[in-house]
Short mmCIF file of C-alpha atoms and ligand atoms in Angstrom, two decimals:
data_model
loop_
_atom_site.label_atom_id
_atom_site.label_comp_id
_atom_site.label_asym_id
_atom_site.label_seq_id
_atom_site.Cartn_x
_atom_site.Cartn_y
_atom_site.Cartn_z
CA MET A 1 -22.54 7.40 -36.40
CA ALA A 2 -22.88 3.97 -37.10
CA HIS A 3 -20.48 4.22 -39.90
CA GLN A 4 -17.98 6.30 -37.59
CA ASP A 5 -18.27 3.32 -34.89
CA THR A 6 -17.83 0.70 -37.17
CA GLU A 7 -14.76 2.36 -38.95
CA LYS A 8 -11.14 0.47 -38.92
CA LYS A 9 -7.95 2.24 -38.49
CA LEU A 10 -4.79 0.38 -39.79
CA VAL A 11 -2.16 0.15 -36.76
CA THR A 12 1.34 -0.94 -36.68
CA PHE A 13 1.77 -3.16 -33.59
CA ARG A 14 5.99 -3.00 -32.97
CA VAL A 15 6.44 -6.28 -30.77
CA LYS A 16 9.74 -6.48 -29.32
CA ARG A 17 10.45 -10.28 -29.63
CA TYR A 18 12.47 -13.27 -28.20
CA ASN A 19 13.08 -16.29 -29.16
CA PRO A 20 14.77 -18.40 -26.86
CA GLU A 21 15.50 -21.34 -29.20
CA GLY A 22 18.17 -18.77 -30.94
CA GLY A 23 18.30 -19.85 -34.57
CA GLU A 24 18.38 -16.85 -36.89
CA ARG A 25 17.21 -14.51 -34.74
CA THR A 26 17.00 -13.96 -30.89
CA ARG A 27 16.19 -10.77 -29.65
CA PHE A 28 14.22 -8.56 -32.81
CA SER A 29 11.53 -6.56 -32.91
CA GLN A 30 8.68 -7.34 -35.49
CA GLU A 31 6.01 -5.35 -36.97
CA TYR A 32 2.31 -6.51 -37.43
CA LYS A 33 -0.44 -4.37 -39.01
CA VAL A 34 -3.57 -4.79 -37.89
CA GLU A 35 -7.07 -3.14 -39.01
CA VAL A 36 -8.52 -2.14 -35.35
CA MET A 37 -11.69 -1.23 -34.71
CA LYS A 38 -13.02 1.44 -31.85
CA GLY A 39 -13.15 -0.55 -28.44
CA GLN A 40 -10.56 -2.90 -29.64
CA SER A 41 -8.13 -3.65 -26.59
CA VAL A 42 -4.55 -4.24 -27.48
CA LEU A 43 -4.93 -7.81 -26.22
CA ASP A 44 -7.58 -8.46 -28.99
CA CYS A 45 -5.00 -7.13 -31.45
CA LEU A 46 -2.43 -9.43 -30.02
CA ASN A 47 -4.72 -12.20 -30.39
CA GLU A 48 -5.59 -11.48 -34.05
CA ILE A 49 -1.82 -11.12 -35.15
CA ARG A 50 -1.24 -14.56 -33.24
CA TRP A 51 -4.25 -16.36 -34.91
CA LYS A 52 -4.23 -15.04 -38.39
CA GLN A 53 -0.48 -13.62 -38.82
CA ASP A 54 1.77 -15.46 -36.97
CA GLY A 55 1.03 -18.15 -34.35
CA SER A 56 4.75 -17.92 -32.68
CA LEU A 57 3.94 -14.95 -30.97
CA THR A 58 3.62 -15.67 -27.10
CA PHE A 59 2.05 -13.86 -24.23
CA ARG A 60 -0.09 -14.26 -21.43
CA ARG A 61 -3.40 -13.70 -21.01
CA SER A 62 -6.32 -15.64 -19.53
CA CYS A 63 -9.66 -13.51 -17.94
CA LYS A 64 -9.53 -10.76 -20.86
CA SER A 65 -11.35 -8.31 -17.88
CA GLY A 66 -8.52 -7.44 -16.00
CA ILE A 67 -8.92 -9.50 -13.23
CA CYS A 68 -6.34 -12.14 -13.66
CA GLY A 69 -3.25 -10.25 -13.81
CA SER A 70 -1.38 -12.23 -16.62
CA CYS A 71 -1.59 -9.64 -19.45
CA ALA A 72 0.37 -7.13 -18.20
CA MET A 73 3.11 -5.73 -20.45
CA THR A 74 4.75 -2.40 -21.50
CA ILE A 75 2.26 -0.81 -23.44
CA ASN A 76 3.78 2.44 -25.59
CA GLY A 77 6.35 2.77 -22.88
CA VAL A 78 4.10 2.56 -19.82
CA ASN A 79 3.15 -0.71 -18.39
CA ARG A 80 -0.59 -1.41 -18.58
CA LEU A 81 -2.80 -4.64 -18.84
CA ALA A 82 -3.23 -5.10 -22.83
CA CYS A 83 -7.11 -6.31 -21.85
CA GLU A 84 -8.18 -3.11 -20.33
CA THR A 85 -6.13 -0.58 -23.12
CA GLN A 86 -8.29 0.29 -25.95
CA ALA A 87 -5.75 0.07 -28.69
CA LEU A 88 -7.08 3.25 -30.37
CA ALA A 89 -7.51 5.36 -27.37
CA LEU A 90 -3.77 5.27 -27.50
CA GLY A 91 -3.78 7.92 -30.19
CA SER A 92 -0.87 6.40 -32.14
CA SER A 93 -0.63 4.94 -35.55
CA THR A 94 2.06 2.78 -34.14
CA ILE A 95 2.12 1.01 -30.68
CA THR A 96 5.22 -0.43 -29.42
CA VAL A 97 4.44 -3.61 -27.24
CA GLU A 98 7.45 -4.73 -24.85
CA PRO A 99 7.41 -7.31 -22.21
CA LEU A 100 7.90 -6.52 -18.71
CA LYS A 101 11.13 -5.09 -17.49
CA GLY A 102 12.98 -6.12 -14.86
CA PHE A 103 11.95 -9.55 -15.22
CA ALA A 104 13.70 -12.39 -17.19
CA VAL A 105 11.93 -12.93 -20.87
CA ILE A 106 10.77 -16.67 -21.60
CA LYS A 107 9.63 -15.78 -24.51
CA ASP A 108 8.41 -12.68 -26.36
CA LEU A 109 6.24 -11.10 -23.88
CA ALA A 110 5.69 -13.95 -21.11
CA VAL A 111 8.28 -13.40 -18.50
CA ASP A 112 9.13 -15.08 -15.55
CA ILE A 113 7.15 -13.80 -12.76
CA ASP A 114 8.43 -16.53 -9.92
CA PRO A 115 11.31 -14.13 -8.46
CA MET A 116 7.94 -11.88 -7.97
CA VAL A 117 5.98 -14.63 -6.12
CA GLU A 118 8.74 -15.43 -3.90
CA LYS A 119 8.74 -12.04 -2.97
CA LEU A 120 5.50 -12.11 -2.29
CA LEU A 121 5.18 -15.14 -0.43
CA ALA A 122 8.33 -13.47 1.75
CA VAL A 123 5.80 -11.00 3.09
CA LYS A 124 3.66 -14.02 4.33
CA PRO A 125 0.48 -12.55 2.47
CA TYR A 126 -2.60 -14.31 4.63
CA LEU A 127 -4.16 -13.76 7.27
CA ILE A 128 -2.35 -14.73 10.45
CA THR A 129 -4.03 -15.64 13.90
CA LYS A 130 -3.18 -16.74 17.40
CA THR A 131 -6.33 -17.23 18.37
CA PRO A 132 -9.09 -19.90 18.01
CA PRO A 133 -11.87 -18.44 15.92
CA PRO A 134 -14.96 -18.19 17.59
CA SER A 135 -16.95 -21.37 17.49
CA ASP A 136 -19.95 -19.91 16.04
CA ALA A 137 -19.41 -17.51 13.76
CA GLU A 138 -16.61 -15.86 11.52
CA ARG A 139 -13.84 -13.37 12.83
CA LEU A 140 -16.09 -10.32 12.69
CA GLN A 141 -14.92 -6.95 11.52
CA SER A 142 -16.76 -3.81 11.95
CA PRO A 143 -17.53 -2.00 8.79
CA GLU A 144 -15.09 0.68 9.57
CA GLU A 145 -12.12 -1.74 9.86
CA ARG A 146 -13.55 -3.09 6.78
CA ALA A 147 -12.95 0.04 5.32
CA ARG A 148 -9.22 0.50 5.95
CA LEU A 149 -8.53 -2.29 3.61
CA ASP A 150 -9.90 -0.41 0.67
CA GLY A 151 -7.26 0.34 -1.60
CA LEU A 152 -5.37 -2.77 -0.49
CA TYR A 153 -7.52 -5.70 -1.37
CA GLU A 154 -7.92 -5.24 -4.72
CA CYS A 155 -4.66 -5.92 -6.14
CA ILE A 156 -4.81 -8.50 -8.89
CA LEU A 157 -0.84 -9.42 -8.50
CA CYS A 158 0.11 -8.20 -12.24
CA GLY A 159 3.28 -7.14 -11.77
CA ALA A 160 2.80 -3.98 -13.86
CA CYS A 161 4.12 -1.52 -10.41
CA THR A 162 7.06 -3.48 -9.33
CA SER A 163 8.27 -3.87 -13.28
CA SER A 164 7.93 -0.03 -13.42
CA CYS A 165 9.77 1.04 -10.60
CA PRO A 166 13.57 2.10 -11.09
CA SER A 167 14.56 1.14 -7.00
CA PHE A 168 13.68 -2.84 -8.50
CA TRP A 169 15.67 -2.09 -12.03
CA ALA A 170 18.66 -1.19 -9.56
CA ASP A 171 18.03 -4.30 -7.27
CA GLU A 172 16.65 -7.34 -8.79
CA GLN A 173 16.01 -8.24 -4.96
CA TYR A 174 14.01 -5.46 -4.10
CA LEU A 175 10.80 -6.45 -2.88
CA GLY A 176 8.57 -4.34 -5.09
CA PRO A 177 5.55 -2.36 -4.25
CA HIS A 178 3.34 -5.52 -4.89
CA ALA A 179 4.54 -7.37 -1.95
CA PHE A 180 4.54 -4.01 0.03
CA LEU A 181 1.21 -3.28 -0.73
CA LYS A 182 0.19 -7.13 0.08
CA ALA A 183 1.78 -6.90 3.35
CA TYR A 184 -0.11 -4.16 4.29
CA ARG A 185 -3.37 -5.18 3.29
CA PHE A 186 -2.90 -8.05 6.16
CA ILE A 187 -0.89 -5.76 8.61
CA ALA A 188 -4.16 -3.38 8.59
CA ASP A 189 -6.58 -6.23 8.94
CA SER A 190 -8.03 -5.85 12.28
CA ARG A 191 -8.18 -9.66 12.49
CA ASP A 192 -4.35 -10.35 11.90
CA GLU A 193 -2.76 -11.16 15.09
CA ALA A 194 0.98 -11.30 14.01
CA PRO A 195 1.62 -7.88 11.96
CA GLY A 196 5.40 -8.61 13.12
CA GLU A 197 5.82 -11.61 10.81
CA HIS A 198 4.96 -9.83 7.76
CA PHE A 199 7.06 -7.20 8.97
CA ASP A 200 9.94 -9.35 9.04
CA ALA A 201 10.82 -8.91 5.26
CA LEU A 202 10.22 -5.64 5.01
CA ASP A 203 12.82 -4.19 7.16
CA ASP A 204 15.89 -4.96 5.08
CA LYS A 205 17.88 -3.65 3.00
CA HIS A 206 15.97 -5.01 0.27
CA GLY A 207 12.57 -4.05 1.64
CA LEU A 208 10.79 -0.56 2.49
CA TRP A 209 13.92 1.79 2.89
CA ARG A 210 14.88 1.30 -0.92
CA CYS A 211 11.46 2.97 -2.24
CA HIS A 212 12.48 6.45 -3.47
CA THR A 213 8.94 7.93 -3.67
CA ILE A 214 9.26 7.94 -7.27
CA PHE A 215 5.72 7.03 -7.98
CA ASN A 216 6.11 5.15 -10.93
CA CYS A 217 4.14 2.18 -9.30
CA VAL A 218 1.43 4.63 -8.91
CA GLU A 219 0.99 5.62 -12.32
CA ALA A 220 1.41 1.92 -13.35
CA CYS A 221 -1.33 0.32 -11.53
CA PRO A 222 -4.06 -0.75 -13.49
CA LYS A 223 -6.14 -0.85 -10.73
CA SER A 224 -5.76 2.88 -9.53
CA LEU A 225 -3.71 1.66 -6.34
CA ASN A 226 -1.40 3.52 -4.60
CA PRO A 227 1.22 1.30 -3.28
CA THR A 228 3.49 4.47 -2.04
CA LYS A 229 1.17 5.48 0.20
CA ALA A 230 1.07 1.62 1.59
CA ILE A 231 5.01 1.70 1.77
CA GLU A 232 4.84 5.17 3.81
CA ALA A 233 2.35 3.94 5.95
CA LEU A 234 4.55 0.64 6.82
CA ARG A 235 7.61 2.94 7.65
CA ARG A 236 5.90 4.92 10.11
CA GLU A 237 4.49 1.70 11.62
CA LEU A 238 8.28 0.14 11.56
CA VAL A 239 9.50 3.70 12.86
CA LYS A 240 6.91 3.72 15.71
CA GLU A 241 7.42 0.07 16.78
CA LYS A 242 11.57 0.85 16.85
CA ILE A 243 11.52 3.67 18.64
CA GLY A 244 8.21 3.37 20.54
CA MET B 1 19.53 0.86 -15.66
CA ARG B 2 18.92 0.77 -19.46
CA ALA B 3 15.09 0.03 -18.63
CA LEU B 4 15.16 4.03 -17.46
CA GLN B 5 15.70 4.99 -21.05
CA ARG B 6 12.97 2.93 -22.34
CA TYR B 7 10.44 3.64 -19.80
CA ARG B 8 8.30 6.85 -19.82
CA ILE B 9 9.78 9.65 -17.95
CA HIS B 10 6.44 10.41 -15.82
CA LEU B 11 6.54 13.74 -13.47
CA GLY B 12 7.62 11.70 -10.37
CA THR B 13 10.38 10.25 -11.99
CA ALA B 14 11.59 13.67 -13.42
CA ALA B 15 11.09 15.33 -9.87
CA TRP B 16 13.29 12.01 -8.58
CA ILE B 17 16.12 12.44 -11.25
CA LEU B 18 16.57 16.08 -10.71
CA HIS B 19 16.69 15.28 -7.04
CA ARG B 20 19.64 12.80 -7.28
CA LEU B 21 21.62 15.16 -9.79
CA SER B 22 21.16 18.23 -7.83
CA GLY B 23 22.54 15.77 -4.75
CA LEU B 24 25.24 14.90 -6.56
CA GLY B 25 25.88 18.45 -7.29
CA LEU B 26 25.80 19.55 -3.87
CA ILE B 27 28.61 16.53 -2.65
CA LEU B 28 30.86 18.02 -5.62
CA TYR B 29 29.95 21.51 -4.29
CA LEU B 30 31.10 20.18 -0.68
CA LEU B 31 34.29 18.62 -1.76
CA LEU B 32 35.27 21.93 -3.40
CA HIS B 33 34.23 24.22 -0.40
CA ILE B 34 36.44 22.12 1.95
CA TRP B 35 39.34 21.92 -0.36
CA VAL B 36 39.03 25.86 -0.46
CA ILE B 37 38.65 26.02 3.01
CA HIS B 38 41.63 23.86 3.79
CA HIS B 39 43.85 26.78 2.74
CA LEU B 40 43.05 28.64 5.36
CA ALA B 41 45.41 26.31 7.33
CA LYS B 42 48.17 27.57 4.96
CA GLY B 43 48.23 31.09 6.18
CA GLN B 44 46.37 34.24 5.19
CA ALA B 45 48.13 34.86 2.09
CA GLU B 46 47.20 31.38 0.40
CA PHE B 47 43.63 31.80 1.47
CA ASP B 48 43.05 35.42 0.26
CA GLY B 49 45.08 33.95 -3.07
CA ILE B 50 42.24 31.22 -3.54
CA MET B 51 39.49 33.47 -2.75
CA HIS B 52 40.62 35.99 -5.22
CA SER B 53 40.83 33.79 -8.01
CA PHE B 54 36.89 32.89 -7.21
CA ASN B 55 36.06 36.72 -7.49
CA ASN B 56 35.20 36.98 -10.95
CA PRO B 57 31.96 36.75 -13.04
CA LEU B 58 32.25 33.19 -13.94
CA PHE B 59 32.09 32.21 -10.27
CA LYS B 60 29.45 34.66 -9.89
CA PHE B 61 27.33 32.81 -11.97
CA LEU B 62 28.27 29.30 -10.87
CA GLU B 63 27.11 30.53 -7.45
CA VAL B 64 23.81 31.60 -8.55
CA GLY B 65 23.52 28.26 -10.25
CA LEU B 66 24.87 26.67 -6.89
CA VAL B 67 21.99 28.42 -5.05
CA GLY B 68 19.28 26.87 -7.68
CA VAL B 69 20.59 23.46 -7.22
CA ILE B 70 20.39 23.34 -3.24
CA LEU B 71 17.01 25.39 -3.69
CA TYR B 72 15.60 22.58 -5.91
CA HIS B 73 16.91 19.87 -3.41
CA LEU B 74 15.56 22.24 -0.30
CA TRP B 75 11.78 22.49 -1.97
CA ASN B 76 11.72 18.86 -3.30
CA GLY B 77 13.24 17.33 -0.13
CA LEU B 78 10.66 18.90 1.62
CA ARG B 79 7.95 17.61 -0.89
CA VAL B 80 9.42 14.15 -0.06
CA THR B 81 9.36 14.75 3.45
CA LEU B 82 5.43 15.58 3.34
CA PHE B 83 4.96 12.07 1.89
CA ASP B 84 6.82 10.15 4.60
CA PHE B 85 4.57 11.86 6.88
CA GLY B 86 1.37 10.35 5.13
CA LEU B 87 0.53 13.71 3.79
CA PHE B 88 -0.67 14.63 0.22
CA ILE B 89 0.60 11.52 -1.03
CA GLU B 90 -2.22 10.99 -3.44
CA LYS B 91 -1.72 14.81 -5.06
CA GLN B 92 2.18 14.40 -5.78
CA LYS B 93 2.25 16.05 -8.97
CA GLN B 94 0.49 19.02 -7.37
CA VAL B 95 2.89 19.39 -4.35
CA PHE B 96 5.73 18.89 -7.06
CA GLY B 97 3.95 21.95 -8.80
CA ALA B 98 4.24 23.87 -5.23
CA ALA B 99 7.82 23.18 -4.79
CA VAL B 100 8.96 24.37 -8.43
CA VAL B 101 7.10 27.53 -7.80
CA LEU B 102 8.67 27.79 -4.59
CA TRP B 103 12.14 26.91 -6.08
CA LEU B 104 12.00 29.36 -8.71
CA ALA B 105 10.54 32.12 -6.63
CA THR B 106 13.26 31.71 -4.14
CA TRP B 107 15.68 31.36 -6.42
CA ALA B 108 14.85 34.54 -8.23
CA VAL B 109 14.90 36.46 -4.94
CA VAL B 110 18.43 35.13 -3.77
CA ALA B 111 19.83 35.43 -7.47
CA TYR B 112 18.73 38.86 -7.58
CA ALA B 113 20.23 39.93 -3.92
CA MET B 114 23.40 38.07 -5.28
CA LEU B 115 23.75 39.87 -8.50
CA THR B 116 22.76 43.26 -7.41
CA ARG B 117 23.52 45.80 -4.90
CA VAL B 118 21.54 44.27 -2.81
CA GLY B 119 24.04 41.54 -2.48
CA GLY B 120 27.14 43.73 -2.54
CA LEU B 121 25.44 45.88 0.16
CA LEU B 122 24.52 42.88 2.59
CA ALA B 123 28.35 41.79 1.99
CA ALA B 124 29.35 44.81 3.08
CA VAL B 125 27.54 44.75 6.02
CA VAL B 126 28.40 41.18 7.14
CA ARG B 127 31.96 42.11 6.51
CA ALA B 128 31.59 45.48 8.75
CA GLY B 129 29.74 43.38 11.82
CA GLY B 130 31.58 40.25 11.27
CA GLY B 131 35.23 42.15 11.05
CA GLY B 132 36.18 39.65 8.26
CA LEU B 133 39.43 37.61 8.69
CA SER B 134 41.33 40.86 9.46
S1 SF4 C 1 -0.24 -2.91 -7.02
FE1 SF4 C 1 -1.46 -2.47 -9.17
S2 SF4 C 1 0.10 -2.70 -10.25
FE2 SF4 C 1 0.90 -3.95 -8.74
S3 SF4 C 1 0.61 -6.00 -8.87
FE3 SF4 C 1 -1.30 -4.80 -7.81
S4 SF4 C 1 -2.77 -4.36 -9.09
FE4 SF4 C 1 -0.67 -4.67 -10.27
S1 FES C 2 -6.36 -11.40 -19.36
FE1 FES C 2 -6.79 -10.97 -17.21
S2 FES C 2 -5.78 -8.94 -16.39
FE2 FES C 2 -5.87 -8.97 -18.86
#
């Protein structure tokens, strides 16, 4: 058994690259071979390529434990976190790695997520209160009120959902599932006193109504969250508010 | 849309693409339908003439196909409507399975009725009851 566990397999990584400095090759695909051990993540393999084979390969990573959200990329045609995807578990001898779709590529696998952050800010992703807090305590919630935020607060803003969404591919101004999920996280919060302010950006032609319930965001989310559920709940709240 | 070619087609994506295509098919059919019906304004002979030209096996076959397109759009449309009401969102794949079963079952029944005497009989009853155009 011990022998089996340390057995290595040769895997080819086909990485889609982009070199902004141009030169001979600007956009190209490059293959690297890595001896992969069971349990090794795609991020481990990319690190190995960068450290031992090609120092020019660029990608983002930080926590290596699925919490910072920086290593989202398209692996074998699906958006995932490189640090949470075991290379051998993919079961393919060639693994394709591409930058997140729908964003401008800065270099190789690093994309410009500024537009995504702007859309996030548009829904005011913070608690808005109008009354002063109690002088002697925090703003309290009942366990039930707190439970309403389960499945919403866990988002790590990796962008895997928005980048997997055909509505976003067709309309780059589309707010995107990450912004909707975050908006609902505050609208559903019993302590928030101005849900309307989060809604402002949502009721727009680039907002809620552009979701076509394709569920790519649900498939892509590495935290197993369900942005579609949030979008549908937001739509119902908006309709109720408009027609009473 | 180049991204669509490079990203995995999940079940939900397939359901959506088929929904869009069937919707497009329905629009084309409606245009054709309006064009055919507008012959009514030109008098009975014209209308009978155009109707006659559709009375052949090829169009019978296309009609059965049209029913399939309509029924897909119907059942998947109901699937999405359930989600709009907040129902079964977490079970979207199973709901799609159910929609496909209902789609194929209803299509089979209607196609059978259209292609066999049942269809002919029904048409005869409708003709006799409605009095037709004459
Ligand atoms: S909802 Fe999921 S996929 Fe989308 S940004 Fe948050 S963690 Fe990432
Ligand atoms: S490196 Fe932080 S989520 Fe992967």
